[in-house]
Amino acid sequence: MIGLLRLAVFLLVILSITYVLVALYARSLARERLERRWEAKPHAGRREDFIAAGLRLYDKSARRRLLMAIWIVPPVTIAVLVWLTNFN
């Protein structure tokens, strides 16, 4: 039982670090995409306002929410593998 608890804590820490790193990277890619879009065709208003509005839309997007799969998929996969191994 203690081994399972240690595995769960270790997995939570690793997945949390992975999530933060991937989320920061994805946000920087979104920011770069908005900057390139601004440079290709300057829109009305300030550049910073355009980028801030685009990042607010990104924060509500499905792409951002799919990053939560980093926390969901590995534990579910491990649980299924343990169940299949022990009960078959």
PDB file of C-alpha atoms in Angstrom, residues 25-66:
ATOM      1  CA  TYR A  25       5.712  26.206 -24.131  1.00  0.00           C
ATOM      2  CA  ALA A  26       2.273  26.096 -25.767  1.00  0.00           C
ATOM      3  CA  ARG A  27       1.488  29.624 -24.535  1.00  0.00           C
ATOM      4  CA  SER A  28       4.776  30.920 -25.943  1.00  0.00           C
ATOM      5  CA  LEU A  29       3.948  29.316 -29.292  1.00  0.00           C
ATOM      6  CA  ALA A  30       0.540  30.982 -29.259  1.00  0.00           C
ATOM      7  CA  ARG A  31       2.159  34.327 -28.457  1.00  0.00           C
ATOM      8  CA  GLU A  32       4.665  33.912 -31.303  1.00  0.00           C
ATOM      9  CA  ARG A  33       1.845  33.029 -33.686  1.00  0.00           C
ATOM     10  CA  LEU A  34      -0.008  36.198 -32.688  1.00  0.00           C
ATOM     11  CA  GLU A  35       3.137  38.303 -33.084  1.00  0.00           C
ATOM     12  CA  ARG A  36       3.731  36.909 -36.578  1.00  0.00           C
ATOM     13  CA  ARG A  37       0.103  37.590 -37.470  1.00  0.00           C
ATOM     14  CA  TRP A  38       0.443  41.173 -36.279  1.00  0.00           C
ATOM     15  CA  GLU A  39       3.651  41.704 -38.259  1.00  0.00           C
ATOM     16  CA  ALA A  40       2.141  40.247 -41.427  1.00  0.00           C
ATOM     17  CA  LYS A  41      -0.889  42.519 -41.291  1.00  0.00           C
ATOM     18  CA  PRO A  42      -0.999  45.204 -38.586  1.00  0.00           C
ATOM     19  CA  HIS A  43      -4.483  45.425 -37.153  1.00  0.00           C
ATOM     20  CA  ALA A  44      -6.188  48.438 -35.663  1.00  0.00           C
ATOM     21  CA  GLY A  45      -5.035  49.207 -32.145  1.00  0.00           C
ATOM     22  CA  ARG A  46      -1.834  48.574 -30.272  1.00  0.00           C
ATOM     23  CA  ARG A  47       0.249  45.462 -30.745  1.00  0.00           C
ATOM     24  CA  GLU A  48       0.200  44.615 -27.017  1.00  0.00           C
ATOM     25  CA  ASP A  49      -3.600  44.869 -26.903  1.00  0.00           C
ATOM     26  CA  PHE A  50      -3.915  42.584 -29.924  1.00  0.00           C
ATOM     27  CA  ILE A  51      -1.619  39.976 -28.362  1.00  0.00           C
ATOM     28  CA  ALA A  52      -3.336  40.197 -24.962  1.00  0.00           C
ATOM     29  CA  ALA A  53      -6.754  39.689 -26.561  1.00  0.00           C
ATOM     30  CA  GLY A  54      -5.453  36.722 -28.551  1.00  0.00           C
ATOM     31  CA  LEU A  55      -3.959  35.126 -25.444  1.00  0.00           C
ATOM     32  CA  ARG A  56      -7.256  35.553 -23.585  1.00  0.00           C
ATOM     33  CA  LEU A  57      -8.946  33.650 -26.417  1.00  0.00           C
ATOM     34  CA  TYR A  58      -6.202  31.013 -26.239  1.00  0.00           C
ATOM     35  CA  ASP A  59      -6.796  30.544 -22.495  1.00  0.00           C
ATOM     36  CA  LYS A  60     -10.425  29.618 -23.246  1.00  0.00           C
ATOM     37  CA  SER A  61      -9.618  27.395 -26.231  1.00  0.00           C
ATOM     38  CA  ALA A  62      -9.977  23.637 -26.506  1.00  0.00           C
ATOM     39  CA  ARG A  63      -6.262  23.338 -27.229  1.00  0.00           C
ATOM     40  CA  ARG A  64      -5.458  24.714 -23.783  1.00  0.00           C
ATOM     41  CA  ARG A  65      -7.977  22.389 -22.134  1.00  0.00           C
ATOM     42  CA  LEU A  66      -6.550  19.350 -23.918  1.00  0.00           C
TER      43      LEU A  66
END
